[in-house]
Amino acid sequence: MSDPLAAWRSEFPIVETCTYLVSHSLGAMPRRTNVYLQQFADEWSTRGVRAWHEGWWEIGRTTGVLLAPLVGAPAGTISMHQNVTVAQAIVASCHRYDGPRRRIVMSDLEFPSNMYLFEGFRRYGAEIVYVPSDDGIRTNLERLLEEIDERTVLVPLSLVLFKSGFIENARAIVEKAHRVGARLILDIYQAAGTVPLSLESLAVDFAVGGSVKWLCGGPGAGYLYVRPDLAPEVQPALAGWAAHARPFQFETGPIDYADAPERFQSGTPNVPALYSCRAGYEIVQEIGVDAIRAKSLRLTRRLMDLASEAGLRINTPQADDERGGSVIIDVPDGASVTDELIRRGVIVDYRPRAGIRMAPHFYNTIEEIDHAMRELCDLARNPVSRPPNPGSRLHGMYDY
Ligand SMILES: Cc1ncc(COP(=O)(O)O)c(C=O)c1O
């Protein structure tokens, strides 16, 4: 079958050097990113402080506008932040935890930093409710819906789980949260750029994510979406001068909030990071997330078929509508197998209590899937025993 996305491969130099199947962790860098990073350096060196008034000060807003269509959000609803943790903290700081509505309800399969952050809010009175998964792959939807009640203030929810690639039923969870007056924060990091989504139609209150995975951007370009009708009502305690309606007046005392998205901006924007994510956003937009998804489903299906044929355990849902862009395969001694795969040029990662995560993107080929699975099956059948090499524990470095 011919691949309509084949031509994009040449835009990503790393795919010529290895079998790059780790886009759930760090997507491949587009060639075009060099141009944007050079542009940043040129502006800094030739324009100096004047660059702030020639695009740098507004770069959070303009980057959010570029990202908005990729996640189904209206322009002007996205602010940019260092990472998901900071974006979640800004949302958390918009709420109170000292009244009867003080519960934060989430699946125990959530990304750990979502837990660490909200655990910290216990000191302000928050109660955290973790809903245990039955199989380690899917959230227990029924239990989660039951736990969301009038005592719930926030529901942090990953649209695609980082551990299993499972796609949550976000619509049902948003509906329940809204019925009881709770707000939902959708973490779209593992979805944006590979699973089509519309924040607007899901009617989520907040969404957070970052750029380094399926969006092929650089680190430091996290983002926060706030529902446009909700934005004027919420007041982030975690605010800085860039969130003030008149930042350059340097007014003292309490903040007079700007309108969104600046309202949610803390301080000085992360300018080089926002240059580093631009090419990835443009390319994902040029290809279209629907086309990326169609290819992703073909490649992940092939991966799973080969794993099943080899009798390997797959910790990812089989159904297309339940599966994001990654496939997680559990083999004995997965961490060492991952090290050896990386040594052989097959770049994947390993997650404890989940397995080896493999993530094809639009620049990968079916031949690469076949090659990676041949190597994995070979290692699963004939384990290589090597002394651990702490200096090259790449699976540990990719361990997120
Ligand atoms: C679902 C999800 N949320 C959050 C993160 C990371 O958050 P942060 O941007 O704070 O590093 C990851 C992975 O890195 C993730 O997979």
PDB file of C-alpha atoms in Angstrom, residues 49-225:
ATOM      1  CA  VAL A  49      16.049  44.351  23.849  1.00  0.00           C
ATOM      2  CA  ARG A  50      14.027  45.694  20.913  1.00  0.00           C
ATOM      3  CA  ALA A  51      13.074  42.082  20.089  1.00  0.00           C
ATOM      4  CA  TRP A  52      10.589  42.138  22.972  1.00  0.00           C
ATOM      5  CA  HIS A  53       8.484  44.628  21.050  1.00  0.00           C
ATOM      6  CA  GLU A  54       9.016  42.889  17.732  1.00  0.00           C
ATOM      7  CA  GLY A  55       7.242  39.625  18.609  1.00  0.00           C
ATOM      8  CA  TRP A  56       8.924  38.167  21.682  1.00  0.00           C
ATOM      9  CA  TRP A  57       6.545  39.609  24.276  1.00  0.00           C
ATOM     10  CA  GLU A  58       3.468  38.240  22.472  1.00  0.00           C
ATOM     11  CA  ILE A  59       5.073  34.918  21.575  1.00  0.00           C
ATOM     12  CA  GLY A  60       2.992  32.995  24.132  1.00  0.00           C
ATOM     13  CA  ARG A  61      -0.203  34.201  22.522  1.00  0.00           C
ATOM     14  CA  THR A  62       0.996  33.708  18.924  1.00  0.00           C
ATOM     15  CA  THR A  63       2.269  30.200  19.672  1.00  0.00           C
ATOM     16  CA  GLY A  64      -1.073  29.355  21.294  1.00  0.00           C
ATOM     17  CA  VAL A  65      -2.860  30.576  18.174  1.00  0.00           C
ATOM     18  CA  LEU A  66      -0.700  28.245  16.051  1.00  0.00           C
ATOM     19  CA  LEU A  67      -1.464  25.316  18.345  1.00  0.00           C
ATOM     20  CA  ALA A  68      -5.210  25.937  18.740  1.00  0.00           C
ATOM     21  CA  PRO A  69      -6.463  24.276  15.508  1.00  0.00           C
ATOM     22  CA  LEU A  70      -4.423  21.140  16.249  1.00  0.00           C
ATOM     23  CA  VAL A  71      -6.393  20.557  19.449  1.00  0.00           C
ATOM     24  CA  GLY A  72      -9.748  21.966  18.398  1.00  0.00           C
ATOM     25  CA  ALA A  73      -9.541  25.161  20.445  1.00  0.00           C
ATOM     26  CA  PRO A  74     -10.551  28.694  19.433  1.00  0.00           C
ATOM     27  CA  ALA A  75      -7.766  31.266  18.958  1.00  0.00           C
ATOM     28  CA  GLY A  76      -6.820  33.167  22.098  1.00  0.00           C
ATOM     29  CA  THR A  77      -7.567  30.368  24.569  1.00  0.00           C
ATOM     30  CA  ILE A  78      -4.053  28.920  25.017  1.00  0.00           C
ATOM     31  CA  SER A  79      -1.164  30.273  27.085  1.00  0.00           C
ATOM     32  CA  MET A  80       2.344  28.787  27.038  1.00  0.00           C
ATOM     33  CA  HIS A  81       4.290  27.551  30.084  1.00  0.00           C
ATOM     34  CA  GLN A  82       7.418  25.633  30.881  1.00  0.00           C
ATOM     35  CA  ASN A  83       5.692  22.274  31.250  1.00  0.00           C
ATOM     36  CA  VAL A  84       2.499  20.429  32.218  1.00  0.00           C
ATOM     37  CA  THR A  85       3.325  20.581  35.904  1.00  0.00           C
ATOM     38  CA  VAL A  86       3.454  24.385  35.872  1.00  0.00           C
ATOM     39  CA  ALA A  87       0.266  24.597  33.782  1.00  0.00           C
ATOM     40  CA  GLN A  88      -1.541  22.261  36.225  1.00  0.00           C
ATOM     41  CA  ALA A  89      -0.248  24.334  39.147  1.00  0.00           C
ATOM     42  CA  ILE A  90      -1.745  27.469  37.617  1.00  0.00           C
ATOM     43  CA  VAL A  91      -5.121  25.693  37.329  1.00  0.00           C
ATOM     44  CA  ALA A  92      -4.816  24.312  40.864  1.00  0.00           C
ATOM     45  CA  SER A  93      -4.097  27.827  42.130  1.00  0.00           C
ATOM     46  CA  CYS A  94      -7.443  29.035  40.705  1.00  0.00           C
ATOM     47  CA  HIS A  95      -9.363  26.904  43.238  1.00  0.00           C
ATOM     48  CA  ARG A  96     -10.006  26.651  46.979  1.00  0.00           C
ATOM     49  CA  TYR A  97      -9.665  23.560  49.103  1.00  0.00           C
ATOM     50  CA  ASP A  98     -10.986  24.752  52.457  1.00  0.00           C
ATOM     51  CA  GLY A  99     -14.731  24.220  51.933  1.00  0.00           C
ATOM     52  CA  PRO A 100     -16.949  21.178  51.433  1.00  0.00           C
ATOM     53  CA  ARG A 101     -15.882  20.970  47.755  1.00  0.00           C
ATOM     54  CA  ARG A 102     -12.264  19.985  48.237  1.00  0.00           C
ATOM     55  CA  ARG A 103     -11.789  16.606  46.518  1.00  0.00           C
ATOM     56  CA  ILE A 104      -9.530  15.931  43.583  1.00  0.00           C
ATOM     57  CA  VAL A 105     -10.506  12.689  41.871  1.00  0.00           C
ATOM     58  CA  MET A 106      -8.229  10.860  39.456  1.00  0.00           C
ATOM     59  CA  SER A 107      -7.300   7.419  38.134  1.00  0.00           C
ATOM     60  CA  ASP A 108      -4.294   5.702  39.711  1.00  0.00           C
ATOM     61  CA  LEU A 109      -2.925   5.385  36.153  1.00  0.00           C
ATOM     62  CA  GLU A 110      -2.421   9.139  35.807  1.00  0.00           C
ATOM     63  CA  PHE A 111       1.028  10.555  35.054  1.00  0.00           C
ATOM     64  CA  PRO A 112       2.850  10.813  38.424  1.00  0.00           C
ATOM     65  CA  SER A 113       3.514  14.548  38.339  1.00  0.00           C
ATOM     66  CA  ASN A 114      -0.253  15.115  38.218  1.00  0.00           C
ATOM     67  CA  MET A 115      -0.325  13.224  41.528  1.00  0.00           C
ATOM     68  CA  TYR A 116       2.720  14.887  43.085  1.00  0.00           C
ATOM     69  CA  LEU A 117       1.349  18.362  42.388  1.00  0.00           C
ATOM     70  CA  PHE A 118      -2.103  17.743  43.834  1.00  0.00           C
ATOM     71  CA  GLU A 119      -0.685  15.792  46.794  1.00  0.00           C
ATOM     72  CA  GLY A 120       1.051  19.069  47.654  1.00  0.00           C
ATOM     73  CA  PHE A 121      -2.350  20.748  47.870  1.00  0.00           C
ATOM     74  CA  ARG A 122      -3.327  18.571  50.838  1.00  0.00           C
ATOM     75  CA  ARG A 123      -1.660  21.290  52.929  1.00  0.00           C
ATOM     76  CA  TYR A 124      -4.407  23.675  51.723  1.00  0.00           C
ATOM     77  CA  GLY A 125      -7.134  21.188  52.641  1.00  0.00           C
ATOM     78  CA  ALA A 126      -7.413  19.165  49.413  1.00  0.00           C
ATOM     79  CA  GLU A 127      -8.396  15.490  49.607  1.00  0.00           C
ATOM     80  CA  ILE A 128      -7.089  13.253  46.868  1.00  0.00           C
ATOM     81  CA  VAL A 129      -9.113  10.251  45.708  1.00  0.00           C
ATOM     82  CA  TYR A 130      -7.337   7.721  43.498  1.00  0.00           C
ATOM     83  CA  VAL A 131      -9.561   5.345  41.562  1.00  0.00           C
ATOM     84  CA  PRO A 132      -7.744   2.016  41.167  1.00  0.00           C
ATOM     85  CA  SER A 133      -7.592   0.379  37.757  1.00  0.00           C
ATOM     86  CA  ASP A 134      -8.630  -3.278  37.505  1.00  0.00           C
ATOM     87  CA  ASP A 135      -6.141  -4.254  34.815  1.00  0.00           C
ATOM     88  CA  GLY A 136      -3.378  -1.621  34.841  1.00  0.00           C
ATOM     89  CA  ILE A 137      -4.390  -0.662  31.275  1.00  0.00           C
ATOM     90  CA  ARG A 138      -7.794   1.028  31.532  1.00  0.00           C
ATOM     91  CA  THR A 139      -9.263   3.425  34.049  1.00  0.00           C
ATOM     92  CA  ASN A 140     -12.216   1.974  35.927  1.00  0.00           C
ATOM     93  CA  LEU A 141     -14.776   4.335  34.358  1.00  0.00           C
ATOM     94  CA  GLU A 142     -17.718   3.301  36.477  1.00  0.00           C
ATOM     95  CA  ARG A 143     -15.814   3.831  39.748  1.00  0.00           C
ATOM     96  CA  LEU A 144     -14.372   7.135  38.517  1.00  0.00           C
ATOM     97  CA  LEU A 145     -17.846   8.422  37.616  1.00  0.00           C
ATOM     98  CA  GLU A 146     -19.162   7.321  41.010  1.00  0.00           C
ATOM     99  CA  GLU A 147     -16.390   9.107  42.882  1.00  0.00           C
ATOM    100  CA  ILE A 148     -17.046  12.426  41.120  1.00  0.00           C
ATOM    101  CA  ASP A 149     -19.688  14.113  43.254  1.00  0.00           C
ATOM    102  CA  GLU A 150     -20.638  17.417  44.896  1.00  0.00           C
ATOM    103  CA  ARG A 151     -17.467  17.249  47.021  1.00  0.00           C
ATOM    104  CA  THR A 152     -15.261  17.229  43.901  1.00  0.00           C
ATOM    105  CA  VAL A 153     -13.484  20.393  42.869  1.00  0.00           C
ATOM    106  CA  LEU A 154     -11.173  19.076  40.131  1.00  0.00           C
ATOM    107  CA  VAL A 155     -10.788  15.989  37.967  1.00  0.00           C
ATOM    108  CA  PRO A 156      -7.333  15.741  36.318  1.00  0.00           C
ATOM    109  CA  LEU A 157      -7.616  13.266  33.443  1.00  0.00           C
ATOM    110  CA  SER A 158      -5.161  12.162  30.752  1.00  0.00           C
ATOM    111  CA  LEU A 159      -6.978  11.761  27.449  1.00  0.00           C
ATOM    112  CA  VAL A 160      -4.436   9.055  26.526  1.00  0.00           C
ATOM    113  CA  LEU A 161      -2.743   7.190  29.376  1.00  0.00           C
ATOM    114  CA  PHE A 162       1.045   7.321  29.220  1.00  0.00           C
ATOM    115  CA  LYS A 163       1.414   3.768  30.561  1.00  0.00           C
ATOM    116  CA  SER A 164      -0.931   1.867  28.272  1.00  0.00           C
ATOM    117  CA  GLY A 165      -1.997   4.181  25.448  1.00  0.00           C
ATOM    118  CA  PHE A 166      -5.650   3.768  26.530  1.00  0.00           C
ATOM    119  CA  ILE A 167      -7.998   6.549  25.333  1.00  0.00           C
ATOM    120  CA  GLU A 168     -10.322   7.688  28.105  1.00  0.00           C
ATOM    121  CA  ASN A 169     -14.027   8.329  27.619  1.00  0.00           C
ATOM    122  CA  ALA A 170     -13.470  12.031  28.266  1.00  0.00           C
ATOM    123  CA  ARG A 171     -16.960  13.019  27.186  1.00  0.00           C
ATOM    124  CA  ALA A 172     -18.671  10.880  29.828  1.00  0.00           C
ATOM    125  CA  ILE A 173     -16.304  12.122  32.524  1.00  0.00           C
ATOM    126  CA  VAL A 174     -16.743  15.805  31.568  1.00  0.00           C
ATOM    127  CA  GLU A 175     -20.521  15.346  31.601  1.00  0.00           C
ATOM    128  CA  LYS A 176     -20.489  13.822  35.084  1.00  0.00           C
ATOM    129  CA  ALA A 177     -18.083  16.476  36.406  1.00  0.00           C
ATOM    130  CA  HIS A 178     -20.274  19.272  35.083  1.00  0.00           C
ATOM    131  CA  ARG A 179     -23.460  17.683  36.394  1.00  0.00           C
ATOM    132  CA  VAL A 180     -22.088  17.917  39.949  1.00  0.00           C
ATOM    133  CA  GLY A 181     -20.318  21.274  39.548  1.00  0.00           C
ATOM    134  CA  ALA A 182     -16.733  19.956  39.322  1.00  0.00           C
ATOM    135  CA  ARG A 183     -14.148  21.064  36.746  1.00  0.00           C
ATOM    136  CA  LEU A 184     -12.094  18.836  34.516  1.00  0.00           C
ATOM    137  CA  ILE A 185      -8.454  19.332  33.488  1.00  0.00           C
ATOM    138  CA  LEU A 186      -7.666  17.242  30.426  1.00  0.00           C
ATOM    139  CA  ASP A 187      -3.993  16.309  30.011  1.00  0.00           C
ATOM    140  CA  ILE A 188      -3.674  15.951  26.245  1.00  0.00           C
ATOM    141  CA  TYR A 189       0.105  15.427  26.112  1.00  0.00           C
ATOM    142  CA  GLN A 190      -0.116  11.838  24.818  1.00  0.00           C
ATOM    143  CA  ALA A 191      -2.876  12.710  22.336  1.00  0.00           C
ATOM    144  CA  ALA A 192      -2.037  16.069  20.726  1.00  0.00           C
ATOM    145  CA  GLY A 193      -0.554  15.503  17.281  1.00  0.00           C
ATOM    146  CA  THR A 194      -1.570  11.862  16.914  1.00  0.00           C
ATOM    147  CA  VAL A 195      -5.201  11.510  18.094  1.00  0.00           C
ATOM    148  CA  PRO A 196      -7.732  13.974  16.641  1.00  0.00           C
ATOM    149  CA  LEU A 197      -9.439  15.947  19.385  1.00  0.00           C
ATOM    150  CA  SER A 198     -11.610  18.979  19.897  1.00  0.00           C
ATOM    151  CA  LEU A 199     -11.311  20.704  23.252  1.00  0.00           C
ATOM    152  CA  GLU A 200     -14.190  22.923  22.258  1.00  0.00           C
ATOM    153  CA  SER A 201     -16.583  20.091  21.507  1.00  0.00           C
ATOM    154  CA  LEU A 202     -15.519  18.114  24.597  1.00  0.00           C
ATOM    155  CA  ALA A 203     -16.345  21.262  26.606  1.00  0.00           C
ATOM    156  CA  VAL A 204     -13.457  20.611  29.007  1.00  0.00           C
ATOM    157  CA  ASP A 205     -12.760  23.397  31.482  1.00  0.00           C
ATOM    158  CA  PHE A 206      -8.983  23.254  31.234  1.00  0.00           C
ATOM    159  CA  ALA A 207      -6.470  21.340  29.154  1.00  0.00           C
ATOM    160  CA  VAL A 208      -2.719  20.988  29.580  1.00  0.00           C
ATOM    161  CA  GLY A 209       0.042  19.410  27.555  1.00  0.00           C
ATOM    162  CA  GLY A 210       3.477  19.825  26.107  1.00  0.00           C
ATOM    163  CA  SER A 211       5.181  19.814  22.723  1.00  0.00           C
ATOM    164  CA  VAL A 212       8.030  17.328  22.821  1.00  0.00           C
ATOM    165  CA  LYS A 213       6.092  14.208  21.956  1.00  0.00           C
ATOM    166  CA  TRP A 214       3.748  13.858  18.974  1.00  0.00           C
ATOM    167  CA  LEU A 215       3.971  17.582  18.171  1.00  0.00           C
ATOM    168  CA  CYS A 216       7.711  17.288  17.414  1.00  0.00           C
ATOM    169  CA  GLY A 217       8.595  20.444  19.334  1.00  0.00           C
ATOM    170  CA  GLY A 218      11.382  21.212  21.756  1.00  0.00           C
ATOM    171  CA  PRO A 219      11.250  21.128  25.558  1.00  0.00           C
ATOM    172  CA  GLY A 220       9.885  24.065  27.544  1.00  0.00           C
ATOM    173  CA  ALA A 221       6.760  24.608  25.434  1.00  0.00           C
ATOM    174  CA  GLY A 222       3.962  23.401  27.694  1.00  0.00           C
ATOM    175  CA  TYR A 223       0.491  24.847  27.235  1.00  0.00           C
ATOM    176  CA  LEU A 224      -2.710  25.612  29.087  1.00  0.00           C
ATOM    177  CA  TYR A 225      -6.165  25.919  27.524  1.00  0.00           C
TER     178      TYR A 225
END
